[in-house]
Amino acid sequence: MSSGSGAPRRAALGTWPTPLEPAPRLARALGLGPEDLWIKRDDLTGLGGGGNKVRKLEWTCGAALAEGATALVTTGAPQSNHARLTAAAGARLGLDVVLVLAGSADSSASGNLALDGLFGATVVWAGEVRGAELAAVAERVTAQLRRRGAVPALIPFGGSSPLGAYGYAECGRELLGQAPELDTVVVALGSGGTMAGLVDALGPTRVLGVHCGAVDDPAGTVTGLVAGLSGAVLAPEALRLRLDQVGAGYGTLTDASMDALTLAGRTEGIVLDPVYTGRALAGLRAAVRDGSVTPGERTVFLHSGGLPGLFGHATAVARSQDALTDFRP
């Protein structure tokens, strides 16, 4: 689809525009000037605990409704923010939701999974699979639902299709209205659609993506989504990517991410999550240190949400609790 084409049907799910807030104390702590850093609060999108997936779901769910869908099927990790928000979108729109999640019922607890249940979703545990294997399980579940008389719509991993990325092309244009002089937008790169939409709207030189380990080929994933969205052909090396924050792998807590969670909490009272936004802020911190983001530039940190995921990550919760200090009179 092209950004300049007629927009497809949209399901109204979020609250727009999201705020763009200054973060002077965090900026100073990172080594930037107090007026250099702003936070785009896409954690405040309204639906189901908020987060960046709402912008994508407005378009993917809109397409599903246009096709007469009665159910939504999607995939993710046990603590998937996208799965949680798909469940919330289904509740808002009156659609059944089936979440095909990697792992088993004892692989995670609390956090997003608690909200999946609250919103009425059904979970299919796919076992220790990822990528194409997880997608194949979702295809089989979709076929089973169809045989039972439902009209299922299969929403891709992370909501990251060209149609889903359209929501972040819109976000990029929203940002230009709020901060036309922006130099760099820093964003977690998970399934790729958020970065792809921003690149489509802002160009590759103004978007810094911090790879979180969710896909095997982050550059190819983003450039492929940009091509599907607007037809623009970008070389992978045209993207600004940081690949240094994955650590031991997706879902693991790195020391840099934990430090970033603590820094954001103690300077701005803002909660990040250990898998995505924590890595993204750690990536911004590293970029300031190596000079790829410099003082005097207008930098926007896109807060893509994920607060429930913090409470589903036992290690991050334990380390946060360990940081409590007792008052000793």
Short mmCIF file of C-alpha atoms in Angstrom, two decimals:
data_model
loop_
_atom_site.label_atom_id
_atom_site.label_comp_id
_atom_site.label_asym_id
_atom_site.label_seq_id
_atom_site.Cartn_x
_atom_site.Cartn_y
_atom_site.Cartn_z
CA MET A 1 0.00 0.00 0.00
CA SER A 2 1.17 3.55 -0.54
CA SER A 3 1.13 6.34 2.02
CA GLY A 4 -0.32 8.54 -0.67
CA SER A 5 -3.16 6.17 -1.58
CA GLY A 6 -6.63 6.31 -0.15
CA ALA A 7 -6.47 5.09 3.42
CA PRO A 8 -8.17 1.78 4.22
CA ARG A 9 -10.92 1.43 6.79
CA ARG A 10 -9.89 2.42 10.28
CA ALA A 11 -11.21 1.11 13.61
CA ALA A 12 -11.26 3.86 16.23
CA LEU A 13 -9.29 2.42 19.15
CA GLY A 14 -6.88 5.06 20.45
CA THR A 15 -6.69 8.60 21.80
CA TRP A 16 -4.82 10.98 19.49
CA PRO A 17 -2.53 12.81 19.35
CA THR A 18 -0.40 11.37 22.12
CA PRO A 19 1.56 13.94 24.15
CA LEU A 20 5.11 15.03 23.40
CA GLU A 21 6.69 15.86 26.76
CA PRO A 22 10.03 17.42 27.70
CA ALA A 23 12.42 15.27 29.74
CA PRO A 24 15.08 17.70 31.04
CA ARG A 25 16.32 15.64 34.01
CA LEU A 26 16.70 12.50 31.90
CA ALA A 27 18.40 14.57 29.19
CA ARG A 28 21.02 15.87 31.63
CA ALA A 29 21.61 12.36 32.99
CA LEU A 30 22.27 11.12 29.46
CA GLY A 31 24.68 13.94 28.67
CA LEU A 32 22.30 16.02 26.56
CA GLY A 33 21.15 19.59 27.05
CA PRO A 34 18.00 20.05 29.17
CA GLU A 35 15.95 21.12 26.12
CA ASP A 36 17.28 18.43 23.78
CA LEU A 37 15.18 15.41 24.78
CA TRP A 38 11.41 14.90 24.47
CA ILE A 39 9.34 11.77 25.02
CA LYS A 40 6.55 10.81 22.64
CA ARG A 41 4.06 9.18 24.96
CA ASP A 42 2.70 6.33 22.89
CA ASP A 43 2.33 4.47 26.15
CA LEU A 44 -0.73 6.72 26.60
CA THR A 45 -2.77 5.51 23.64
CA GLY A 46 -5.78 4.68 25.80
CA LEU A 47 -6.81 1.12 24.97
CA GLY A 48 -5.97 -1.86 27.16
CA GLY A 49 -3.03 -0.38 29.07
CA GLY A 50 -1.66 1.57 26.10
CA GLY A 51 1.27 1.07 23.78
CA ASN A 52 2.38 1.40 20.19
CA LYS A 53 0.38 -1.57 18.91
CA VAL A 54 -2.84 0.43 19.12
CA ARG A 55 -1.84 2.54 16.11
CA LYS A 56 -1.29 -0.64 14.07
CA LEU A 57 -4.44 -2.36 15.29
CA GLU A 58 -6.63 0.54 14.17
CA TRP A 59 -5.77 -0.43 10.59
CA THR A 60 -5.42 -4.21 10.84
CA CYS A 61 -8.69 -4.47 12.79
CA GLY A 62 -10.33 -2.02 10.39
CA ALA A 63 -9.43 -4.35 7.52
CA ALA A 64 -10.72 -7.35 9.49
CA LEU A 65 -14.07 -5.65 10.10
CA ALA A 66 -14.32 -4.70 6.44
CA GLU A 67 -13.94 -8.40 5.58
CA GLY A 68 -16.69 -9.41 8.03
CA ALA A 69 -14.42 -10.99 10.63
CA THR A 70 -15.92 -12.42 13.80
CA ALA A 71 -12.59 -13.38 15.39
CA LEU A 72 -8.98 -12.22 15.52
CA VAL A 73 -5.99 -14.55 15.66
CA THR A 74 -2.45 -13.39 16.34
CA THR A 75 0.90 -14.63 17.65
CA GLY A 76 3.51 -13.57 20.16
CA ALA A 77 5.68 -14.38 23.13
CA PRO A 78 4.00 -15.05 26.50
CA GLN A 79 4.45 -11.41 27.54
CA SER A 80 3.50 -9.99 24.12
CA ASN A 81 2.21 -6.42 24.28
CA HIS A 82 0.71 -6.91 20.83
CA ALA A 83 -1.24 -9.97 21.99
CA ARG A 84 -2.55 -8.06 25.01
CA LEU A 85 -3.71 -5.15 22.90
CA THR A 86 -5.25 -7.43 20.26
CA ALA A 87 -7.28 -8.97 23.08
CA ALA A 88 -8.34 -5.50 24.20
CA ALA A 89 -9.21 -4.47 20.64
CA GLY A 90 -11.34 -7.57 20.23
CA ALA A 91 -13.20 -6.74 23.44
CA ARG A 92 -13.79 -3.17 22.22
CA LEU A 93 -15.01 -4.32 18.80
CA GLY A 94 -17.02 -7.36 19.90
CA LEU A 95 -14.71 -9.92 18.26
CA ASP A 96 -13.44 -13.21 19.69
CA VAL A 97 -9.65 -13.32 20.10
CA VAL A 98 -7.33 -16.32 19.98
CA LEU A 99 -3.70 -15.74 20.94
CA VAL A 100 -1.16 -18.27 19.68
CA LEU A 101 1.76 -17.89 22.07
CA ALA A 102 5.18 -19.50 22.07
CA GLY A 103 6.04 -21.55 25.14
CA SER A 104 3.75 -23.28 27.62
CA ALA A 105 1.26 -22.27 30.27
CA ASP A 106 3.96 -22.34 32.97
CA SER A 107 6.49 -20.32 30.97
CA SER A 108 5.33 -16.95 32.27
CA ALA A 109 2.91 -15.46 34.73
CA SER A 110 1.17 -12.20 35.56
CA GLY A 111 1.87 -9.10 33.48
CA ASN A 112 0.34 -9.16 30.02
CA LEU A 113 -1.05 -12.66 30.48
CA ALA A 114 -3.27 -11.51 33.34
CA LEU A 115 -4.69 -8.82 31.07
CA ASP A 116 -5.16 -11.29 28.21
CA GLY A 117 -7.48 -13.22 30.51
CA LEU A 118 -9.19 -10.08 31.75
CA PHE A 119 -10.04 -9.10 28.17
CA GLY A 120 -11.49 -12.55 27.45
CA ALA A 121 -8.90 -13.97 25.05
CA THR A 122 -8.35 -17.67 24.42
CA VAL A 123 -4.72 -18.86 24.43
CA VAL A 124 -3.20 -21.63 22.34
CA TRP A 125 0.25 -22.58 23.66
CA ALA A 126 2.44 -23.48 20.68
CA GLY A 127 5.46 -24.88 22.52
CA GLU A 128 9.07 -23.88 22.01
CA VAL A 129 8.74 -22.47 18.51
CA ARG A 130 9.35 -19.10 16.89
CA GLY A 131 9.18 -17.38 13.53
CA ALA A 132 7.76 -19.51 10.74
CA GLU A 133 6.86 -22.38 13.08
CA LEU A 134 4.75 -20.10 15.28
CA ALA A 135 3.08 -18.60 12.20
CA ALA A 136 2.26 -22.12 10.96
CA VAL A 137 0.49 -22.95 14.22
CA ALA A 138 -1.55 -19.74 13.88
CA GLU A 139 -2.50 -20.72 10.32
CA ARG A 140 -3.76 -24.09 11.57
CA VAL A 141 -5.76 -22.44 14.35
CA THR A 142 -7.26 -20.01 11.83
CA ALA A 143 -8.29 -22.91 9.60
CA GLN A 144 -9.88 -24.73 12.55
CA LEU A 145 -11.91 -21.65 13.46
CA ARG A 146 -13.08 -21.32 9.86
CA ARG A 147 -14.25 -24.95 9.84
CA ARG A 148 -16.25 -24.21 12.99
CA GLY A 149 -18.12 -21.44 11.21
CA ALA A 150 -16.17 -18.41 12.44
CA VAL A 151 -14.75 -15.73 10.15
CA PRO A 152 -11.22 -15.34 11.51
CA ALA A 153 -8.73 -12.61 10.56
CA LEU A 154 -5.07 -13.49 11.06
CA ILE A 155 -3.06 -10.49 12.29
CA PRO A 156 0.70 -10.89 11.82
CA PHE A 157 3.31 -11.08 14.58
CA GLY A 158 3.54 -7.70 16.29
CA GLY A 159 0.90 -6.28 13.96
CA SER A 160 3.83 -5.56 11.65
CA SER A 161 2.57 -5.65 8.10
CA PRO A 162 2.62 -2.76 5.62
CA LEU A 163 -0.96 -2.05 6.71
CA GLY A 164 0.01 -2.02 10.39
CA ALA A 165 3.04 0.16 9.65
CA TYR A 166 0.68 2.72 8.14
CA GLY A 167 -0.24 3.64 11.72
CA TYR A 168 3.35 4.70 12.38
CA ALA A 169 3.64 6.62 9.15
CA GLU A 170 0.74 8.58 10.60
CA CYS A 171 2.60 8.89 13.90
CA GLY A 172 5.61 10.29 12.05
CA ARG A 173 3.46 12.98 10.49
CA GLU A 174 1.89 13.65 13.90
CA LEU A 175 5.39 14.13 15.33
CA LEU A 176 6.34 16.58 12.59
CA GLY A 177 3.35 18.69 13.56
CA GLN A 178 4.48 18.67 17.21
CA ALA A 179 8.24 19.06 16.65
CA PRO A 180 9.01 20.05 13.05
CA GLU A 181 12.67 20.65 13.92
CA LEU A 182 13.30 17.13 15.28
CA ASP A 183 16.63 15.54 14.38
CA THR A 184 16.36 11.97 15.70
CA VAL A 185 13.56 9.70 16.87
CA VAL A 186 14.80 6.76 18.95
CA VAL A 187 12.57 3.68 18.88
CA ALA A 188 12.71 0.06 19.98
CA LEU A 189 12.90 -2.27 16.98
CA GLY A 190 10.85 -5.34 17.73
CA SER A 191 8.80 -6.80 14.87
CA GLY A 192 9.75 -3.81 12.72
CA GLY A 193 6.50 -2.05 11.86
CA THR A 194 6.90 0.91 14.19
CA MET A 195 10.33 1.80 12.83
CA ALA A 196 9.21 1.17 9.24
CA GLY A 197 6.29 3.59 9.51
CA LEU A 198 8.49 6.26 11.08
CA VAL A 199 11.13 5.81 8.36
CA ASP A 200 8.44 6.16 5.71
CA ALA A 201 7.27 9.47 7.17
CA LEU A 202 10.55 10.95 8.41
CA GLY A 203 13.23 9.37 6.25
CA PRO A 204 15.91 6.91 7.36
CA THR A 205 18.39 9.48 8.67
CA ARG A 206 16.03 10.74 11.38
CA VAL A 207 15.07 7.36 12.89
CA LEU A 208 17.39 5.39 15.17
CA GLY A 209 16.14 1.86 15.79
CA VAL A 210 17.44 -0.21 18.71
CA HIS A 211 17.22 -3.92 17.91
CA CYS A 212 15.61 -5.95 20.70
CA GLY A 213 16.15 -9.47 19.34
CA ALA A 214 12.59 -10.20 18.22
CA VAL A 215 13.48 -10.86 14.56
CA ASP A 216 16.54 -12.45 12.97
CA ASP A 217 17.05 -9.82 10.24
CA PRO A 218 16.08 -6.40 11.62
CA ALA A 219 17.35 -4.35 8.68
CA GLY A 220 15.73 -6.59 6.07
CA THR A 221 12.49 -6.67 8.05
CA VAL A 222 12.25 -2.88 8.22
CA THR A 223 13.23 -2.22 4.61
CA GLY A 224 10.75 -4.87 3.44
CA LEU A 225 7.93 -3.23 5.38
CA VAL A 226 8.86 0.22 4.03
CA ALA A 227 8.76 -1.16 0.48
CA GLY A 228 5.35 -2.70 1.10
CA LEU A 229 4.06 0.49 2.67
CA SER A 230 5.14 3.12 0.15
CA GLY A 231 7.12 1.35 -2.55
CA ALA A 232 10.36 3.03 -1.43
CA VAL A 233 13.42 0.83 -1.91
CA LEU A 234 16.00 1.32 0.82
CA ALA A 235 19.32 -0.42 1.18
CA PRO A 236 19.66 -1.99 4.65
CA GLU A 237 22.74 0.13 5.30
CA ALA A 238 20.64 3.28 4.84
CA LEU A 239 18.98 2.58 8.18
CA ARG A 240 20.30 3.83 11.50
CA LEU A 241 20.38 0.71 13.66
CA ARG A 242 21.95 -0.27 16.95
CA LEU A 243 22.51 -3.99 17.32
CA ASP A 244 24.42 -3.81 20.60
CA GLN A 245 21.59 -4.03 23.13
CA VAL A 246 20.23 -7.56 22.60
CA GLY A 247 22.50 -9.20 25.17
CA ALA A 248 21.75 -12.89 25.73
CA GLY A 249 18.60 -12.65 23.62
CA TYR A 250 15.03 -11.43 23.42
CA GLY A 251 13.24 -11.70 26.74
CA THR A 252 16.41 -11.58 28.82
CA LEU A 253 17.17 -8.64 31.08
CA THR A 254 20.45 -6.88 30.34
CA ASP A 255 22.25 -4.76 32.88
CA ALA A 256 22.05 -1.83 30.46
CA SER A 257 18.28 -2.19 30.18
CA MET A 258 17.87 -2.41 33.97
CA ASP A 259 20.01 0.69 34.37
CA ALA A 260 17.83 2.46 31.81
CA LEU A 261 14.62 1.48 33.63
CA THR A 262 16.06 2.85 36.85
CA LEU A 263 17.28 6.06 35.19
CA ALA A 264 13.91 6.83 33.57
CA GLY A 265 12.06 6.09 36.78
CA ARG A 266 14.31 8.21 38.99
CA THR A 267 14.66 11.20 36.68
CA GLU A 268 11.18 11.49 35.13
CA GLY A 269 8.91 9.06 37.02
CA ILE A 270 8.34 7.16 33.78
CA VAL A 271 8.09 3.36 33.63
CA LEU A 272 9.83 1.47 30.85
CA ASP A 273 9.77 -2.27 30.18
CA PRO A 274 12.81 -4.57 30.25
CA VAL A 275 12.52 -5.99 26.71
CA TYR A 276 11.73 -3.02 24.45
CA THR A 277 11.80 0.51 25.84
CA GLY A 278 14.50 -0.33 28.38
CA ARG A 279 16.73 -1.50 25.54
CA ALA A 280 15.78 1.54 23.46
CA LEU A 281 16.83 3.95 26.20
CA ALA A 282 20.02 1.97 26.76
CA GLY A 283 20.65 2.33 23.04
CA LEU A 284 20.10 6.09 23.22
CA ARG A 285 22.52 6.28 26.15
CA ALA A 286 25.14 4.40 24.13
CA ALA A 287 24.50 6.64 21.12
CA VAL A 288 25.18 9.76 23.18
CA ARG A 289 28.37 8.20 24.51
CA ASP A 290 29.70 7.35 21.05
CA GLY A 291 28.60 10.64 19.49
CA SER A 292 25.95 9.37 17.08
CA VAL A 293 23.40 11.47 19.02
CA THR A 294 24.82 14.80 20.12
CA PRO A 295 23.89 17.67 22.44
CA GLY A 296 22.08 20.53 20.72
CA GLU A 297 19.95 18.23 18.54
CA ARG A 298 16.22 17.77 19.11
CA THR A 299 15.91 14.10 20.07
CA VAL A 300 12.59 12.31 20.60
CA PHE A 301 12.40 9.04 22.51
CA LEU A 302 9.32 7.12 21.39
CA HIS A 303 7.83 5.45 24.46
CA SER A 304 6.07 2.46 22.95
CA GLY A 305 4.48 1.27 26.19
CA GLY A 306 4.85 -2.17 27.74
CA LEU A 307 4.32 -1.44 31.43
CA PRO A 308 2.44 -4.75 32.04
CA GLY A 309 5.47 -6.60 30.68
CA LEU A 310 7.56 -5.27 33.53
CA PHE A 311 5.33 -7.08 36.02
CA GLY A 312 5.56 -10.26 33.94
CA HIS A 313 9.37 -10.26 34.07
CA ALA A 314 10.35 -11.84 37.37
CA THR A 315 14.00 -10.77 37.24
CA ALA A 316 13.17 -7.13 36.57
CA VAL A 317 10.58 -7.10 39.36
CA ALA A 318 13.02 -8.66 41.82
CA ARG A 319 15.79 -6.19 40.97
CA SER A 320 13.38 -3.27 41.27
CA GLN A 321 12.24 -4.47 44.69
CA ASP A 322 15.84 -5.00 45.79
CA ALA A 323 16.49 -1.32 45.08
CA LEU A 324 14.04 -0.23 47.78
CA THR A 325 15.76 1.48 50.69
CA ASP A 326 14.54 1.42 54.27
CA PHE A 327 14.15 4.64 56.19
CA ARG A 328 16.31 4.43 59.30
CA PRO A 329 15.55 7.17 61.89
#
